[in-house]
Amino acid sequence: LVDYKKCNAGDLVLNPMWSWMGALGFAFQDGLVSPSYNVYRFRHSGLDPRYYDKLFRTRRFNSEIFRFSKGVWTSRLRLYPKEFFEIRIPVPPEDEQHVIADYLEKVTGHIDILLERIQESINKLNEYKESIISATVTGKIDVRKEVS
């Protein structure tokens, strides 16, 4: 754990080399992060980490990270703290941040449930496919009649 960085719930954790690919997010519990990550903390209260977590994962914000990153090649881009602090970030009123974050959690929660159900269906279909293949290979199903 030498050189690991402490992060608190609500801190932004960002990988400088991979932030242009979306390697950043807010910690929702206290913990430790790799020495290669940067940890940022809000200086003011009234900022909802849930809102900024969603904002920082948008294509628009990602393009800003890309724009402010430095490097000779895309795979070598780095977002240094100086450049990170140059990115302009909207600060809506606190109650508006909460409303937006609550709404997004509700909507994405429904989407997550649907994705889980779809994945369960895919898993069941794969199991069914495997059982048909197994039954065919072992001769439990005679496919010669079906082919003709």
PDB file of N, CA, C and O in Angstrom, residues 75-133:
ATOM      1  N   SER A  75      -2.920   7.161 -27.626  1.00  0.00           N
ATOM      2  CA  SER A  75      -2.767   6.182 -26.553  1.00  0.00           C
ATOM      3  C   SER A  75      -1.846   6.665 -25.439  1.00  0.00           C
ATOM      4  O   SER A  75      -1.724   6.008 -24.405  1.00  0.00           O
ATOM      5  N   ARG A  76      -1.203   7.800 -25.637  1.00  0.00           N
ATOM      6  CA  ARG A  76      -0.281   8.343 -24.629  1.00  0.00           C
ATOM      7  C   ARG A  76      -0.782   9.658 -24.024  1.00  0.00           C
ATOM      8  O   ARG A  76      -0.041  10.351 -23.332  1.00  0.00           O
ATOM      9  N   LEU A  77      -2.029   9.998 -24.287  1.00  0.00           N
ATOM     10  CA  LEU A  77      -2.572  11.237 -23.731  1.00  0.00           C
ATOM     11  C   LEU A  77      -2.635  11.173 -22.211  1.00  0.00           C
ATOM     12  O   LEU A  77      -2.923  10.130 -21.639  1.00  0.00           O
ATOM     13  N   ARG A  78      -2.386  12.313 -21.580  1.00  0.00           N
ATOM     14  CA  ARG A  78      -2.488  12.438 -20.120  1.00  0.00           C
ATOM     15  C   ARG A  78      -3.258  13.707 -19.801  1.00  0.00           C
ATOM     16  O   ARG A  78      -3.040  14.734 -20.427  1.00  0.00           O
ATOM     17  N   LEU A  79      -4.106  13.613 -18.805  1.00  0.00           N
ATOM     18  CA  LEU A  79      -4.813  14.796 -18.325  1.00  0.00           C
ATOM     19  C   LEU A  79      -4.165  15.220 -17.014  1.00  0.00           C
ATOM     20  O   LEU A  79      -4.376  14.605 -15.975  1.00  0.00           O
ATOM     21  N   TYR A  80      -3.344  16.237 -17.097  1.00  0.00           N
ATOM     22  CA  TYR A  80      -2.644  16.738 -15.921  1.00  0.00           C
ATOM     23  C   TYR A  80      -3.584  17.618 -15.098  1.00  0.00           C
ATOM     24  O   TYR A  80      -4.537  18.205 -15.638  1.00  0.00           O
ATOM     25  N   PRO A  81      -3.335  17.732 -13.784  1.00  0.00           N
ATOM     26  CA  PRO A  81      -4.207  18.549 -12.931  1.00  0.00           C
ATOM     27  C   PRO A  81      -4.389  19.980 -13.449  1.00  0.00           C
ATOM     28  O   PRO A  81      -5.513  20.501 -13.447  1.00  0.00           O
ATOM     29  N   LYS A  82      -3.323  20.612 -13.905  1.00  0.00           N
ATOM     30  CA  LYS A  82      -3.426  21.993 -14.405  1.00  0.00           C
ATOM     31  C   LYS A  82      -4.465  22.085 -15.521  1.00  0.00           C
ATOM     32  O   LYS A  82      -5.314  22.973 -15.522  1.00  0.00           O
ATOM     33  N   GLU A  83      -4.410  21.159 -16.458  1.00  0.00           N
ATOM     34  CA  GLU A  83      -5.355  21.170 -17.574  1.00  0.00           C
ATOM     35  C   GLU A  83      -6.760  20.747 -17.115  1.00  0.00           C
ATOM     36  O   GLU A  83      -7.756  21.288 -17.607  1.00  0.00           O
ATOM     37  N   PHE A  84      -6.829  19.813 -16.183  1.00  0.00           N
ATOM     38  CA  PHE A  84      -8.135  19.395 -15.672  1.00  0.00           C
ATOM     39  C   PHE A  84      -8.877  20.592 -15.083  1.00  0.00           C
ATOM     40  O   PHE A  84     -10.064  20.769 -15.317  1.00  0.00           O
ATOM     41  N   PHE A  85      -8.153  21.437 -14.348  1.00  0.00           N
ATOM     42  CA  PHE A  85      -8.791  22.594 -13.715  1.00  0.00           C
ATOM     43  C   PHE A  85      -9.164  23.684 -14.721  1.00  0.00           C
ATOM     44  O   PHE A  85      -9.886  24.616 -14.377  1.00  0.00           O
ATOM     45  N   GLU A  86      -8.717  23.574 -15.954  1.00  0.00           N
ATOM     46  CA  GLU A  86      -9.107  24.528 -16.997  1.00  0.00           C
ATOM     47  C   GLU A  86     -10.445  24.164 -17.639  1.00  0.00           C
ATOM     48  O   GLU A  86     -11.045  24.987 -18.322  1.00  0.00           O
ATOM     49  N   ILE A  87     -10.900  22.932 -17.440  1.00  0.00           N
ATOM     50  CA  ILE A  87     -12.168  22.502 -18.039  1.00  0.00           C
ATOM     51  C   ILE A  87     -13.319  23.215 -17.323  1.00  0.00           C
ATOM     52  O   ILE A  87     -13.420  23.186 -16.104  1.00  0.00           O
ATOM     53  N   ARG A  88     -14.147  23.871 -18.106  1.00  0.00           N
ATOM     54  CA  ARG A  88     -15.297  24.580 -17.535  1.00  0.00           C
ATOM     55  C   ARG A  88     -16.413  23.572 -17.288  1.00  0.00           C
ATOM     56  O   ARG A  88     -16.760  22.784 -18.166  1.00  0.00           O
ATOM     57  N   ILE A  89     -16.959  23.638 -16.088  1.00  0.00           N
ATOM     58  CA  ILE A  89     -17.977  22.680 -15.666  1.00  0.00           C
ATOM     59  C   ILE A  89     -19.217  23.446 -15.199  1.00  0.00           C
ATOM     60  O   ILE A  89     -19.106  24.362 -14.381  1.00  0.00           O
ATOM     61  N   PRO A  90     -20.399  23.076 -15.708  1.00  0.00           N
ATOM     62  CA  PRO A  90     -21.618  23.772 -15.262  1.00  0.00           C
ATOM     63  C   PRO A  90     -21.918  23.459 -13.795  1.00  0.00           C
ATOM     64  O   PRO A  90     -21.674  22.349 -13.327  1.00  0.00           O
ATOM     65  N   VAL A  91     -22.440  24.452 -13.096  1.00  0.00           N
ATOM     66  CA  VAL A  91     -22.807  24.276 -11.687  1.00  0.00           C
ATOM     67  C   VAL A  91     -24.250  24.749 -11.504  1.00  0.00           C
ATOM     68  O   VAL A  91     -24.497  25.893 -11.125  1.00  0.00           O
ATOM     69  N   PRO A  92     -25.208  23.846 -11.787  1.00  0.00           N
ATOM     70  CA  PRO A  92     -26.599  24.229 -11.566  1.00  0.00           C
ATOM     71  C   PRO A  92     -26.883  24.318 -10.063  1.00  0.00           C
ATOM     72  O   PRO A  92     -26.102  23.809  -9.254  1.00  0.00           O
ATOM     73  N   PRO A  93     -27.981  24.943  -9.677  1.00  0.00           N
ATOM     74  CA  PRO A  93     -28.334  25.005  -8.254  1.00  0.00           C
ATOM     75  C   PRO A  93     -28.393  23.593  -7.654  1.00  0.00           C
ATOM     76  O   PRO A  93     -28.721  22.621  -8.345  1.00  0.00           O
ATOM     77  N   GLU A  94     -28.094  23.501  -6.369  1.00  0.00           N
ATOM     78  CA  GLU A  94     -28.006  22.201  -5.695  1.00  0.00           C
ATOM     79  C   GLU A  94     -29.280  21.377  -5.843  1.00  0.00           C
ATOM     80  O   GLU A  94     -29.225  20.181  -6.146  1.00  0.00           O
ATOM     81  N   ASP A  95     -30.449  22.016  -5.654  1.00  0.00           N
ATOM     82  CA  ASP A  95     -31.699  21.256  -5.763  1.00  0.00           C
ATOM     83  C   ASP A  95     -31.888  20.696  -7.168  1.00  0.00           C
ATOM     84  O   ASP A  95     -32.400  19.595  -7.357  1.00  0.00           O
ATOM     85  N   GLU A  96     -31.438  21.442  -8.187  1.00  0.00           N
ATOM     86  CA  GLU A  96     -31.533  20.977  -9.570  1.00  0.00           C
ATOM     87  C   GLU A  96     -30.598  19.785  -9.799  1.00  0.00           C
ATOM     88  O   GLU A  96     -30.955  18.823 -10.495  1.00  0.00           O
ATOM     89  N   GLN A  97     -29.415  19.835  -9.209  1.00  0.00           N
ATOM     90  CA  GLN A  97     -28.484  18.701  -9.303  1.00  0.00           C
ATOM     91  C   GLN A  97     -29.127  17.440  -8.737  1.00  0.00           C
ATOM     92  O   GLN A  97     -29.038  16.364  -9.328  1.00  0.00           O
ATOM     93  N   HIS A  98     -29.790  17.581  -7.575  1.00  0.00           N
ATOM     94  CA  HIS A  98     -30.441  16.434  -6.929  1.00  0.00           C
ATOM     95  C   HIS A  98     -31.560  15.874  -7.804  1.00  0.00           C
ATOM     96  O   HIS A  98     -31.683  14.657  -7.956  1.00  0.00           O
ATOM     97  N   VAL A  99     -32.365  16.771  -8.376  1.00  0.00           N
ATOM     98  CA  VAL A  99     -33.485  16.337  -9.217  1.00  0.00           C
ATOM     99  C   VAL A  99     -32.959  15.573 -10.437  1.00  0.00           C
ATOM    100  O   VAL A  99     -33.465  14.497 -10.786  1.00  0.00           O
ATOM    101  N   ILE A 100     -31.925  16.109 -11.070  1.00  0.00           N
ATOM    102  CA  ILE A 100     -31.341  15.454 -12.254  1.00  0.00           C
ATOM    103  C   ILE A 100     -30.752  14.103 -11.875  1.00  0.00           C
ATOM    104  O   ILE A 100     -30.992  13.091 -12.539  1.00  0.00           O
ATOM    105  N   ALA A 101     -29.979  14.059 -10.784  1.00  0.00           N
ATOM    106  CA  ALA A 101     -29.346  12.803 -10.347  1.00  0.00           C
ATOM    107  C   ALA A 101     -30.406  11.760  -9.983  1.00  0.00           C
ATOM    108  O   ALA A 101     -30.281  10.590 -10.363  1.00  0.00           O
ATOM    109  N   ASP A 102     -31.449  12.190  -9.265  1.00  0.00           N
ATOM    110  CA  ASP A 102     -32.527  11.257  -8.891  1.00  0.00           C
ATOM    111  C   ASP A 102     -33.209  10.692 -10.136  1.00  0.00           C
ATOM    112  O   ASP A 102     -33.471   9.486 -10.226  1.00  0.00           O
ATOM    113  N   TYR A 103     -33.509  11.572 -11.089  1.00  0.00           N
ATOM    114  CA  TYR A 103     -34.156  11.153 -12.317  1.00  0.00           C
ATOM    115  C   TYR A 103     -33.287  10.147 -13.077  1.00  0.00           C
ATOM    116  O   TYR A 103     -33.760   9.096 -13.512  1.00  0.00           O
ATOM    117  N   LEU A 104     -32.000  10.464 -13.228  1.00  0.00           N
ATOM    118  CA  LEU A 104     -31.102   9.572 -13.961  1.00  0.00           C
ATOM    119  C   LEU A 104     -30.954   8.228 -13.257  1.00  0.00           C
ATOM    120  O   LEU A 104     -30.904   7.183 -13.910  1.00  0.00           O
ATOM    121  N   GLU A 105     -30.902   8.230 -11.933  1.00  0.00           N
ATOM    122  CA  GLU A 105     -30.822   6.966 -11.194  1.00  0.00           C
ATOM    123  C   GLU A 105     -32.077   6.129 -11.414  1.00  0.00           C
ATOM    124  O   GLU A 105     -31.996   4.916 -11.589  1.00  0.00           O
ATOM    125  N   LYS A 106     -33.226   6.791 -11.433  1.00  0.00           N
ATOM    126  CA  LYS A 106     -34.481   6.072 -11.647  1.00  0.00           C
ATOM    127  C   LYS A 106     -34.516   5.468 -13.050  1.00  0.00           C
ATOM    128  O   LYS A 106     -34.803   4.280 -13.219  1.00  0.00           O
ATOM    129  N   VAL A 107     -34.213   6.276 -14.060  1.00  0.00           N
ATOM    130  CA  VAL A 107     -34.265   5.816 -15.443  1.00  0.00           C
ATOM    131  C   VAL A 107     -33.215   4.740 -15.700  1.00  0.00           C
ATOM    132  O   VAL A 107     -33.524   3.697 -16.287  1.00  0.00           O
ATOM    133  N   THR A 108     -31.992   4.982 -15.273  1.00  0.00           N
ATOM    134  CA  THR A 108     -30.948   3.985 -15.515  1.00  0.00           C
ATOM    135  C   THR A 108     -31.200   2.724 -14.692  1.00  0.00           C
ATOM    136  O   THR A 108     -30.812   1.634 -15.113  1.00  0.00           O
ATOM    137  N   GLY A 109     -31.861   2.861 -13.555  1.00  0.00           N
ATOM    138  CA  GLY A 109     -32.241   1.682 -12.774  1.00  0.00           C
ATOM    139  C   GLY A 109     -33.180   0.787 -13.561  1.00  0.00           C
ATOM    140  O   GLY A 109     -33.031  -0.439 -13.579  1.00  0.00           O
ATOM    141  N   HIS A 110     -34.162   1.406 -14.247  1.00  0.00           N
ATOM    142  CA  HIS A 110     -35.080   0.638 -15.088  1.00  0.00           C
ATOM    143  C   HIS A 110     -34.317  -0.019 -16.240  1.00  0.00           C
ATOM    144  O   HIS A 110     -34.576  -1.181 -16.575  1.00  0.00           O
ATOM    145  N   ILE A 111     -33.406   0.716 -16.828  1.00  0.00           N
ATOM    146  CA  ILE A 111     -32.611   0.168 -17.930  1.00  0.00           C
ATOM    147  C   ILE A 111     -31.762  -1.000 -17.435  1.00  0.00           C
ATOM    148  O   ILE A 111     -31.664  -2.029 -18.108  1.00  0.00           O
ATOM    149  N   ASP A 112     -31.170  -0.863 -16.254  1.00  0.00           N
ATOM    150  CA  ASP A 112     -30.356  -1.947 -15.689  1.00  0.00           C
ATOM    151  C   ASP A 112     -31.188  -3.202 -15.471  1.00  0.00           C
ATOM    152  O   ASP A 112     -30.726  -4.317 -15.739  1.00  0.00           O
ATOM    153  N   ILE A 113     -32.416  -3.034 -15.000  1.00  0.00           N
ATOM    154  CA  ILE A 113     -33.303  -4.185 -14.798  1.00  0.00           C
ATOM    155  C   ILE A 113     -33.601  -4.853 -16.140  1.00  0.00           C
ATOM    156  O   ILE A 113     -33.561  -6.082 -16.261  1.00  0.00           O
ATOM    157  N   LEU A 114     -33.897  -4.041 -17.168  1.00  0.00           N
ATOM    158  CA  LEU A 114     -34.172  -4.599 -18.494  1.00  0.00           C
ATOM    159  C   LEU A 114     -32.943  -5.327 -19.046  1.00  0.00           C
ATOM    160  O   LEU A 114     -33.070  -6.423 -19.610  1.00  0.00           O
ATOM    161  N   LEU A 115     -31.765  -4.735 -18.878  1.00  0.00           N
ATOM    162  CA  LEU A 115     -30.542  -5.390 -19.353  1.00  0.00           C
ATOM    163  C   LEU A 115     -30.311  -6.716 -18.631  1.00  0.00           C
ATOM    164  O   LEU A 115     -29.890  -7.701 -19.243  1.00  0.00           O
ATOM    165  N   GLU A 116     -30.599  -6.748 -17.346  1.00  0.00           N
ATOM    166  CA  GLU A 116     -30.452  -7.982 -16.572  1.00  0.00           C
ATOM    167  C   GLU A 116     -31.407  -9.057 -17.091  1.00  0.00           C
ATOM    168  O   GLU A 116     -31.023 -10.219 -17.249  1.00  0.00           O
ATOM    169  N   ARG A 117     -32.638  -8.669 -17.371  1.00  0.00           N
ATOM    170  CA  ARG A 117     -33.622  -9.626 -17.898  1.00  0.00           C
ATOM    171  C   ARG A 117     -33.211 -10.133 -19.279  1.00  0.00           C
ATOM    172  O   ARG A 117     -33.367 -11.314 -19.587  1.00  0.00           O
ATOM    173  N   ILE A 118     -32.715  -9.231 -20.110  1.00  0.00           N
ATOM    174  CA  ILE A 118     -32.252  -9.634 -21.442  1.00  0.00           C
ATOM    175  C   ILE A 118     -31.091 -10.610 -21.311  1.00  0.00           C
ATOM    176  O   ILE A 118     -31.050 -11.634 -22.000  1.00  0.00           O
ATOM    177  N   GLN A 119     -30.146 -10.323 -20.405  1.00  0.00           N
ATOM    178  CA  GLN A 119     -29.008 -11.215 -20.209  1.00  0.00           C
ATOM    179  C   GLN A 119     -29.465 -12.581 -19.718  1.00  0.00           C
ATOM    180  O   GLN A 119     -28.940 -13.607 -20.144  1.00  0.00           O
ATOM    181  N   GLU A 120     -30.450 -12.609 -18.812  1.00  0.00           N
ATOM    182  CA  GLU A 120     -31.005 -13.888 -18.338  1.00  0.00           C
ATOM    183  C   GLU A 120     -31.605 -14.667 -19.504  1.00  0.00           C
ATOM    184  O   GLU A 120     -31.416 -15.886 -19.606  1.00  0.00           O
ATOM    185  N   SER A 121     -32.321 -13.973 -20.390  1.00  0.00           N
ATOM    186  CA  SER A 121     -32.908 -14.633 -21.559  1.00  0.00           C
ATOM    187  C   SER A 121     -31.823 -15.181 -22.477  1.00  0.00           C
ATOM    188  O   SER A 121     -31.933 -16.301 -22.980  1.00  0.00           O
ATOM    189  N   ILE A 122     -30.783 -14.402 -22.694  1.00  0.00           N
ATOM    190  CA  ILE A 122     -29.662 -14.856 -23.528  1.00  0.00           C
ATOM    191  C   ILE A 122     -29.025 -16.096 -22.916  1.00  0.00           C
ATOM    192  O   ILE A 122     -28.742 -17.070 -23.618  1.00  0.00           O
ATOM    193  N   ASN A 123     -28.823 -16.072 -21.597  1.00  0.00           N
ATOM    194  CA  ASN A 123     -28.229 -17.234 -20.918  1.00  0.00           C
ATOM    195  C   ASN A 123     -29.106 -18.474 -21.078  1.00  0.00           C
ATOM    196  O   ASN A 123     -28.609 -19.568 -21.350  1.00  0.00           O
ATOM    197  N   LYS A 124     -30.432 -18.310 -20.916  1.00  0.00           N
ATOM    198  CA  LYS A 124     -31.352 -19.447 -21.061  1.00  0.00           C
ATOM    199  C   LYS A 124     -31.347 -19.979 -22.491  1.00  0.00           C
ATOM    200  O   LYS A 124     -31.365 -21.192 -22.714  1.00  0.00           O
ATOM    201  N   LEU A 125     -31.319 -19.063 -23.478  1.00  0.00           N
ATOM    202  CA  LEU A 125     -31.279 -19.499 -24.874  1.00  0.00           C
ATOM    203  C   LEU A 125     -29.971 -20.235 -25.176  1.00  0.00           C
ATOM    204  O   LEU A 125     -29.971 -21.236 -25.906  1.00  0.00           O
ATOM    205  N   ASN A 126     -28.868 -19.747 -24.606  1.00  0.00           N
ATOM    206  CA  ASN A 126     -27.590 -20.443 -24.806  1.00  0.00           C
ATOM    207  C   ASN A 126     -27.620 -21.832 -24.178  1.00  0.00           C
ATOM    208  O   ASN A 126     -27.105 -22.793 -24.754  1.00  0.00           O
ATOM    209  N   GLU A 127     -28.226 -21.954 -22.992  1.00  0.00           N
ATOM    210  CA  GLU A 127     -28.359 -23.263 -22.351  1.00  0.00           C
ATOM    211  C   GLU A 127     -29.212 -24.194 -23.220  1.00  0.00           C
ATOM    212  O   GLU A 127     -28.880 -25.370 -23.398  1.00  0.00           O
ATOM    213  N   TYR A 128     -30.296 -23.645 -23.752  1.00  0.00           N
ATOM    214  CA  TYR A 128     -31.177 -24.432 -24.618  1.00  0.00           C
ATOM    215  C   TYR A 128     -30.421 -24.885 -25.869  1.00  0.00           C
ATOM    216  O   TYR A 128     -30.496 -26.041 -26.279  1.00  0.00           O
ATOM    217  N   LYS A 129     -29.675 -23.972 -26.463  1.00  0.00           N
ATOM    218  CA  LYS A 129     -28.880 -24.291 -27.654  1.00  0.00           C
ATOM    219  C   LYS A 129     -27.890 -25.414 -27.347  1.00  0.00           C
ATOM    220  O   LYS A 129     -27.761 -26.378 -28.112  1.00  0.00           O
ATOM    221  N   GLU A 130     -27.193 -25.287 -26.206  1.00  0.00           N
ATOM    222  CA  GLU A 130     -26.215 -26.303 -25.812  1.00  0.00           C
ATOM    223  C   GLU A 130     -26.891 -27.656 -25.594  1.00  0.00           C
ATOM    224  O   GLU A 130     -26.336 -28.697 -25.961  1.00  0.00           O
ATOM    225  N   SER A 131     -28.092 -27.644 -24.993  1.00  0.00           N
ATOM    226  CA  SER A 131     -28.780 -28.916 -24.747  1.00  0.00           C
ATOM    227  C   SER A 131     -29.219 -29.561 -26.068  1.00  0.00           C
ATOM    228  O   SER A 131     -29.162 -30.779 -26.219  1.00  0.00           O
ATOM    229  N   ILE A 132     -29.626 -28.750 -27.033  1.00  0.00           N
ATOM    230  CA  ILE A 132     -30.009 -29.283 -28.351  1.00  0.00           C
ATOM    231  C   ILE A 132     -28.779 -29.862 -29.049  1.00  0.00           C
ATOM    232  O   ILE A 132     -28.834 -30.956 -29.624  1.00  0.00           O
ATOM    233  N   ILE A 133     -27.667 -29.134 -28.994  1.00  0.00           N
ATOM    234  CA  ILE A 133     -26.429 -29.632 -29.609  1.00  0.00           C
ATOM    235  C   ILE A 133     -26.011 -30.943 -28.948  1.00  0.00           C
ATOM    236  O   ILE A 133     -25.690 -31.922 -29.629  1.00  0.00           O
TER     237      ILE A 133
END
